[in-house]
Amino acid sequence: MPSASTVDEKAARQGKLLVSRLYALMKTAQLHEPTNAASERALAHVVNVLSGTDRKEEVYLRLKGDHLYCGETRLTIDIEGFHGLFWFVEEMQKRGIGGLLFDEAVRPQEISRFAYLFVQFDAQGPNPYETFAAHMTNARISGIEIEPLREEITVRDAPLDLKEMAKETYARAVSAATEVMLNAKMGKAVGFGRAKRLVQSLVDLLLQEEHVLLGLTTLRCHDAYTQNHSVNVCILSLMLASRLGYSKKQL
């Protein structure tokens, strides 16, 4: 009989792979029609992940605070998959979705309809959860169920240890750099509010444990080299300025 740790590791791998494949499908859905070859490939990858799980039970993704769980297993950050994970968490929160359940009999067509509905939905309107649920009903999506984001699970869990907190802040900083660069490339307004808040978080970590933050600059992600480099330069600049005696406000 497999140990609890083995089961958790398997759930974590499957959960992270599913989120990564859903992220790819939804990003493809923003660019192509469902009949496009790229869309069909992305959909097949999601179906393959779901087919590789224990299909005697549903696959359940749920939010607890800012963290995403697969069943009872929290999906931890990894440098290759943080873009998809953070995007998915943020988009679920915007739509007021706290849980996403894939039935064992869910059909590929339903997954495709859900992905296109998800990315095309206007989350800025009133009552986003109720509206989105109604759209799912109209689209005849019965193999996927959603649950509302509840107030009690929007509060953070018990504080993470410093290394995990530093890793999470670093990943968020890379994600923010990606967003800034993408907006600039597309000619959109570049909002620096998020970047400023993340720099403040980096400063707080720097003043607590400098060596923990410095260690993060060794992380590499080939898919986001420029963003990684930008964040590393930010960290090293902060450390240099700190050694030169700059105040927290100046940093």
mmCIF file of C-alpha atoms in Angstrom:
data_model
loop_
_atom_site.group_PDB
_atom_site.id
_atom_site.type_symbol
_atom_site.label_atom_id
_atom_site.label_comp_id
_atom_site.label_asym_id
_atom_site.label_seq_id
_atom_site.Cartn_x
_atom_site.Cartn_y
_atom_site.Cartn_z
ATOM 1 C CA MET A 1 0.000 0.000 0.000
ATOM 2 C CA PRO A 2 1.526 3.396 -0.950
ATOM 3 C CA SER A 3 2.518 5.719 1.881
ATOM 4 C CA ALA A 4 0.753 9.026 2.525
ATOM 5 C CA SER A 5 3.841 10.923 1.349
ATOM 6 C CA THR A 6 3.885 8.974 -1.933
ATOM 7 C CA VAL A 7 0.202 9.754 -2.500
ATOM 8 C CA ASP A 8 0.810 13.454 -1.750
ATOM 9 C CA GLU A 9 3.758 13.596 -4.145
ATOM 10 C CA LYS A 10 1.704 11.973 -6.903
ATOM 11 C CA ALA A 11 -1.196 14.369 -6.332
ATOM 12 C CA ALA A 12 1.199 17.325 -6.363
ATOM 13 C CA ARG A 13 2.760 16.231 -9.664
ATOM 14 C CA GLN A 14 -0.600 15.599 -11.288
ATOM 15 C CA GLY A 15 -2.066 18.836 -9.945
ATOM 16 C CA LYS A 16 0.813 20.991 -11.161
ATOM 17 C CA LEU A 17 0.814 19.292 -14.557
ATOM 18 C CA LEU A 18 -2.952 19.777 -14.891
ATOM 19 C CA VAL A 19 -2.698 23.482 -14.015
ATOM 20 C CA SER A 20 0.167 23.887 -16.480
ATOM 21 C CA ARG A 21 -1.827 22.209 -19.266
ATOM 22 C CA LEU A 22 -4.991 24.183 -18.471
ATOM 23 C CA TYR A 23 -2.954 27.394 -18.526
ATOM 24 C CA ALA A 24 -1.556 26.483 -21.968
ATOM 25 C CA LEU A 25 -5.048 25.631 -23.252
ATOM 26 C CA MET A 26 -6.524 28.900 -22.011
ATOM 27 C CA LYS A 27 -3.676 30.970 -23.407
ATOM 28 C CA THR A 28 -4.163 29.215 -26.741
ATOM 29 C CA ALA A 29 -7.901 29.910 -26.510
ATOM 30 C CA GLN A 30 -7.120 33.629 -26.377
ATOM 31 C CA LEU A 31 -5.495 33.400 -29.801
ATOM 32 C CA HIS A 32 -7.169 30.612 -31.754
ATOM 33 C CA GLU A 33 -10.539 29.058 -32.511
ATOM 34 C CA PRO A 34 -11.368 25.623 -30.999
ATOM 35 C CA THR A 35 -10.852 23.930 -34.382
ATOM 36 C CA ASN A 36 -7.320 25.304 -34.754
ATOM 37 C CA ALA A 37 -4.579 22.661 -34.620
ATOM 38 C CA ALA A 38 -2.839 24.419 -31.728
ATOM 39 C CA SER A 39 -6.075 24.458 -29.728
ATOM 40 C CA GLU A 40 -6.690 20.785 -30.428
ATOM 41 C CA ARG A 41 -3.165 19.878 -29.286
ATOM 42 C CA ALA A 42 -3.517 21.904 -26.086
ATOM 43 C CA LEU A 43 -6.865 20.257 -25.358
ATOM 44 C CA ALA A 44 -5.388 16.787 -25.957
ATOM 45 C CA HIS A 45 -2.679 17.514 -23.385
ATOM 46 C CA VAL A 46 -5.295 18.383 -20.740
ATOM 47 C CA VAL A 47 -7.277 15.243 -21.553
ATOM 48 C CA ASN A 48 -4.107 13.145 -21.287
ATOM 49 C CA VAL A 49 -3.356 14.511 -17.812
ATOM 50 C CA LEU A 50 -6.885 13.783 -16.623
ATOM 51 C CA SER A 51 -6.709 10.311 -18.175
ATOM 52 C CA GLY A 52 -3.543 9.644 -16.198
ATOM 53 C CA THR A 53 -5.231 10.288 -12.850
ATOM 54 C CA ASP A 54 -7.264 7.791 -10.864
ATOM 55 C CA ARG A 55 -10.513 8.236 -12.765
ATOM 56 C CA LYS A 56 -12.537 6.500 -10.041
ATOM 57 C CA GLU A 57 -12.539 9.874 -8.344
ATOM 58 C CA GLU A 58 -13.017 13.444 -9.502
ATOM 59 C CA VAL A 59 -10.069 15.804 -9.856
ATOM 60 C CA TYR A 60 -10.596 18.698 -7.483
ATOM 61 C CA LEU A 61 -8.684 21.985 -7.628
ATOM 62 C CA ARG A 62 -9.490 24.415 -4.821
ATOM 63 C CA LEU A 63 -8.265 27.710 -3.476
ATOM 64 C CA LYS A 64 -7.314 28.268 0.126
ATOM 65 C CA GLY A 65 -6.088 31.803 0.601
ATOM 66 C CA ASP A 66 -3.589 32.482 -2.175
ATOM 67 C CA HIS A 67 -2.694 28.806 -2.497
ATOM 68 C CA LEU A 68 -4.036 26.208 -4.906
ATOM 69 C CA TYR A 69 -4.667 22.634 -3.788
ATOM 70 C CA CYS A 70 -5.251 19.419 -5.701
ATOM 71 C CA GLY A 71 -7.549 17.574 -3.343
ATOM 72 C CA GLU A 72 -5.851 17.956 0.028
ATOM 73 C CA THR A 73 -2.368 18.517 -1.397
ATOM 74 C CA ARG A 74 -1.062 22.056 -1.721
ATOM 75 C CA LEU A 75 0.622 22.809 -5.025
ATOM 76 C CA THR A 76 3.960 24.363 -4.141
ATOM 77 C CA ILE A 77 5.754 26.843 -6.361
ATOM 78 C CA ASP A 78 8.279 25.624 -8.826
ATOM 79 C CA ILE A 79 10.301 27.899 -11.023
ATOM 80 C CA GLU A 80 9.147 26.296 -14.288
ATOM 81 C CA GLY A 81 5.437 26.422 -13.507
ATOM 82 C CA PHE A 82 4.832 29.546 -11.456
ATOM 83 C CA HIS A 83 3.493 31.624 -14.386
ATOM 84 C CA GLY A 84 0.598 29.234 -14.910
ATOM 85 C CA LEU A 85 -0.026 28.695 -11.217
ATOM 86 C CA PHE A 86 -0.207 32.387 -10.317
ATOM 87 C CA TRP A 87 -2.251 33.243 -13.400
ATOM 88 C CA PHE A 88 -4.727 30.477 -12.595
ATOM 89 C CA VAL A 89 -5.078 31.541 -8.944
ATOM 90 C CA GLU A 90 -5.619 35.181 -9.871
ATOM 91 C CA GLU A 91 -8.149 34.393 -12.607
ATOM 92 C CA MET A 92 -10.124 32.063 -10.323
ATOM 93 C CA GLN A 93 -10.229 34.779 -7.667
ATOM 94 C CA LYS A 94 -11.448 37.373 -10.187
ATOM 95 C CA ARG A 95 -14.352 35.109 -11.099
ATOM 96 C CA GLY A 96 -15.148 34.304 -7.474
ATOM 97 C CA ILE A 97 -14.329 30.636 -8.040
ATOM 98 C CA GLY A 98 -12.974 28.785 -5.014
ATOM 99 C CA GLY A 99 -13.185 25.235 -6.347
ATOM 100 C CA LEU A 100 -13.031 23.498 -9.707
ATOM 101 C CA LEU A 101 -14.065 19.843 -9.975
ATOM 102 C CA PHE A 102 -13.528 17.659 -13.042
ATOM 103 C CA ASP A 103 -15.900 14.717 -13.081
ATOM 104 C CA GLU A 104 -14.438 11.342 -14.067
ATOM 105 C CA ALA A 105 -16.729 11.333 -17.123
ATOM 106 C CA VAL A 106 -15.980 14.886 -18.296
ATOM 107 C CA ARG A 107 -15.836 15.058 -22.106
ATOM 108 C CA PRO A 108 -13.102 16.832 -24.114
ATOM 109 C CA GLN A 109 -15.736 19.097 -25.699
ATOM 110 C CA GLU A 110 -16.784 20.303 -22.250
ATOM 111 C CA ILE A 111 -13.176 21.066 -21.289
ATOM 112 C CA SER A 112 -12.791 23.055 -24.504
ATOM 113 C CA ARG A 113 -16.034 24.998 -23.960
ATOM 114 C CA PHE A 114 -15.031 25.713 -20.366
ATOM 115 C CA ALA A 115 -11.603 27.050 -21.400
ATOM 116 C CA TYR A 116 -13.056 29.410 -24.011
ATOM 117 C CA LEU A 117 -15.780 30.560 -21.659
ATOM 118 C CA PHE A 118 -13.210 31.166 -18.917
ATOM 119 C CA VAL A 119 -10.935 33.412 -20.983
ATOM 120 C CA GLN A 120 -13.752 35.295 -22.720
ATOM 121 C CA PHE A 121 -15.699 35.994 -19.553
ATOM 122 C CA ASP A 122 -15.845 39.603 -18.298
ATOM 123 C CA ALA A 123 -14.858 39.229 -14.643
ATOM 124 C CA GLN A 124 -15.344 42.960 -14.004
ATOM 125 C CA GLY A 125 -19.122 42.756 -13.989
ATOM 126 C CA PRO A 126 -21.367 42.346 -10.928
ATOM 127 C CA ASN A 127 -21.718 38.912 -9.280
ATOM 128 C CA PRO A 128 -19.038 37.248 -11.429
ATOM 129 C CA TYR A 129 -19.456 33.800 -9.873
ATOM 130 C CA GLU A 130 -23.235 33.620 -10.391
ATOM 131 C CA THR A 131 -22.919 34.970 -13.935
ATOM 132 C CA PHE A 132 -20.135 32.559 -14.837
ATOM 133 C CA ALA A 133 -22.079 29.604 -13.386
ATOM 134 C CA ALA A 134 -25.094 30.602 -15.487
ATOM 135 C CA HIS A 135 -22.924 30.732 -18.616
ATOM 136 C CA MET A 136 -21.636 27.235 -17.834
ATOM 137 C CA THR A 137 -25.206 25.971 -17.574
ATOM 138 C CA ASN A 138 -26.116 27.601 -20.884
ATOM 139 C CA ALA A 139 -23.026 26.025 -22.477
ATOM 140 C CA ARG A 140 -24.171 22.600 -21.204
ATOM 141 C CA ILE A 141 -20.997 21.966 -19.249
ATOM 142 C CA SER A 142 -22.017 19.250 -16.795
ATOM 143 C CA GLY A 143 -18.730 17.393 -16.349
ATOM 144 C CA ILE A 144 -17.057 20.366 -14.658
ATOM 145 C CA GLU A 145 -18.412 21.912 -11.469
ATOM 146 C CA ILE A 146 -17.402 25.138 -9.773
ATOM 147 C CA GLU A 147 -17.711 26.265 -6.171
ATOM 148 C CA PRO A 148 -17.803 29.849 -4.887
ATOM 149 C CA LEU A 149 -14.810 31.456 -3.249
ATOM 150 C CA ARG A 150 -15.696 31.528 0.440
ATOM 151 C CA GLU A 151 -14.682 34.259 2.837
ATOM 152 C CA GLU A 152 -13.030 31.866 5.246
ATOM 153 C CA ILE A 153 -10.584 30.598 2.614
ATOM 154 C CA THR A 154 -9.438 34.018 1.457
ATOM 155 C CA VAL A 155 -7.357 34.470 4.609
ATOM 156 C CA ARG A 156 -3.772 33.278 4.410
ATOM 157 C CA ASP A 157 -2.727 30.021 6.020
ATOM 158 C CA ALA A 158 -0.386 29.960 8.981
ATOM 159 C CA PRO A 159 2.749 31.941 8.081
ATOM 160 C CA LEU A 160 5.135 30.180 5.717
ATOM 161 C CA ASP A 161 8.736 29.677 6.789
ATOM 162 C CA LEU A 162 11.072 32.359 5.526
ATOM 163 C CA LYS A 163 12.550 30.322 2.665
ATOM 164 C CA GLU A 164 9.117 29.460 1.274
ATOM 165 C CA MET A 165 7.996 33.073 1.665
ATOM 166 C CA ALA A 166 11.116 34.284 -0.154
ATOM 167 C CA LYS A 167 10.586 31.794 -2.973
ATOM 168 C CA GLU A 168 6.964 32.856 -3.369
ATOM 169 C CA THR A 169 7.876 36.562 -3.408
ATOM 170 C CA TYR A 170 10.576 35.925 -6.012
ATOM 171 C CA ALA A 171 8.144 34.062 -8.254
ATOM 172 C CA ARG A 172 5.589 36.853 -7.951
ATOM 173 C CA ALA A 173 8.274 39.388 -8.865
ATOM 174 C CA VAL A 174 9.140 37.453 -12.046
ATOM 175 C CA SER A 175 5.430 37.248 -12.880
ATOM 176 C CA ALA A 176 5.077 41.023 -12.401
ATOM 177 C CA ALA A 177 8.092 41.643 -14.649
ATOM 178 C CA THR A 178 6.472 39.470 -17.306
ATOM 179 C CA GLU A 179 3.243 41.470 -17.092
ATOM 180 C CA VAL A 180 5.045 44.830 -17.337
ATOM 181 C CA MET A 181 7.068 43.706 -20.363
ATOM 182 C CA LEU A 182 4.043 42.211 -22.120
ATOM 183 C CA ASN A 183 1.956 45.358 -21.608
ATOM 184 C CA ALA A 184 4.770 47.525 -22.922
ATOM 185 C CA LYS A 185 5.199 45.270 -25.965
ATOM 186 C CA MET A 186 1.474 45.431 -26.754
ATOM 187 C CA GLY A 187 1.328 49.196 -26.316
ATOM 188 C CA LYS A 188 -0.853 48.989 -23.225
ATOM 189 C CA ALA A 189 -0.583 51.222 -20.169
ATOM 190 C CA VAL A 190 2.126 49.936 -17.830
ATOM 191 C CA GLY A 191 0.976 49.892 -14.222
ATOM 192 C CA PHE A 192 3.829 49.842 -11.746
ATOM 193 C CA GLY A 193 1.716 49.487 -8.601
ATOM 194 C CA ARG A 194 2.121 45.721 -8.416
ATOM 195 C CA ALA A 195 5.849 45.959 -9.117
ATOM 196 C CA LYS A 196 6.262 48.564 -6.383
ATOM 197 C CA ARG A 197 4.481 46.356 -3.821
ATOM 198 C CA LEU A 198 6.669 43.422 -4.738
ATOM 199 C CA VAL A 199 9.848 45.484 -4.403
ATOM 200 C CA GLN A 200 8.636 46.463 -0.932
ATOM 201 C CA SER A 201 8.269 42.752 -0.139
ATOM 202 C CA LEU A 202 11.807 42.102 -1.407
ATOM 203 C CA VAL A 203 13.103 44.891 0.808
ATOM 204 C CA ASP A 204 11.341 43.402 3.845
ATOM 205 C CA LEU A 205 12.923 40.017 3.130
ATOM 206 C CA LEU A 206 16.308 41.608 2.578
ATOM 207 C CA LEU A 207 16.174 43.294 5.980
ATOM 208 C CA GLN A 208 15.167 40.000 7.666
ATOM 209 C CA GLU A 209 17.521 37.480 6.058
ATOM 210 C CA GLU A 210 19.830 38.781 3.357
ATOM 211 C CA HIS A 211 21.356 35.378 2.534
ATOM 212 C CA VAL A 212 17.947 33.783 1.860
ATOM 213 C CA LEU A 213 17.105 36.414 -0.743
ATOM 214 C CA LEU A 214 20.570 36.219 -2.302
ATOM 215 C CA GLY A 215 20.188 32.460 -2.722
ATOM 216 C CA LEU A 216 17.139 32.979 -4.922
ATOM 217 C CA THR A 217 19.225 34.686 -7.605
ATOM 218 C CA THR A 218 20.600 31.249 -8.524
ATOM 219 C CA LEU A 219 17.147 30.149 -9.781
ATOM 220 C CA ARG A 220 16.896 29.788 -13.534
ATOM 221 C CA CYS A 221 13.938 29.562 -15.902
ATOM 222 C CA HIS A 222 14.871 29.322 -19.593
ATOM 223 C CA ASP A 223 11.356 30.356 -20.631
ATOM 224 C CA ALA A 224 11.627 33.643 -18.750
ATOM 225 C CA TYR A 225 15.340 34.522 -18.893
ATOM 226 C CA THR A 226 14.894 38.286 -19.263
ATOM 227 C CA GLN A 227 12.367 38.451 -16.408
ATOM 228 C CA ASN A 228 14.616 36.343 -14.156
ATOM 229 C CA HIS A 229 17.559 38.555 -14.988
ATOM 230 C CA SER A 230 15.554 41.710 -14.235
ATOM 231 C CA VAL A 231 14.490 40.449 -10.807
ATOM 232 C CA ASN A 232 18.032 39.301 -9.990
ATOM 233 C CA VAL A 233 19.397 42.736 -10.906
ATOM 234 C CA CYS A 234 16.755 44.286 -8.648
ATOM 235 C CA ILE A 235 17.782 42.040 -5.728
ATOM 236 C CA LEU A 236 21.510 42.660 -6.190
ATOM 237 C CA SER A 237 20.907 46.411 -6.502
ATOM 238 C CA LEU A 238 18.917 46.399 -3.273
ATOM 239 C CA MET A 239 21.659 44.458 -1.493
ATOM 240 C CA LEU A 240 24.351 46.834 -2.714
ATOM 241 C CA ALA A 241 22.320 49.872 -1.666
ATOM 242 C CA SER A 242 21.663 48.288 1.731
ATOM 243 C CA ARG A 243 25.398 47.748 2.269
ATOM 244 C CA LEU A 244 25.927 51.407 1.327
ATOM 245 C CA GLY A 245 23.604 52.420 4.166
ATOM 246 C CA TYR A 246 20.413 53.360 2.292
ATOM 247 C CA SER A 247 17.299 53.565 4.450
ATOM 248 C CA LYS A 248 14.287 51.279 3.936
ATOM 249 C CA LYS A 249 12.394 54.134 2.289
ATOM 250 C CA GLN A 250 15.299 54.820 -0.070
ATOM 251 C CA LEU A 251 15.537 51.145 -0.965
#
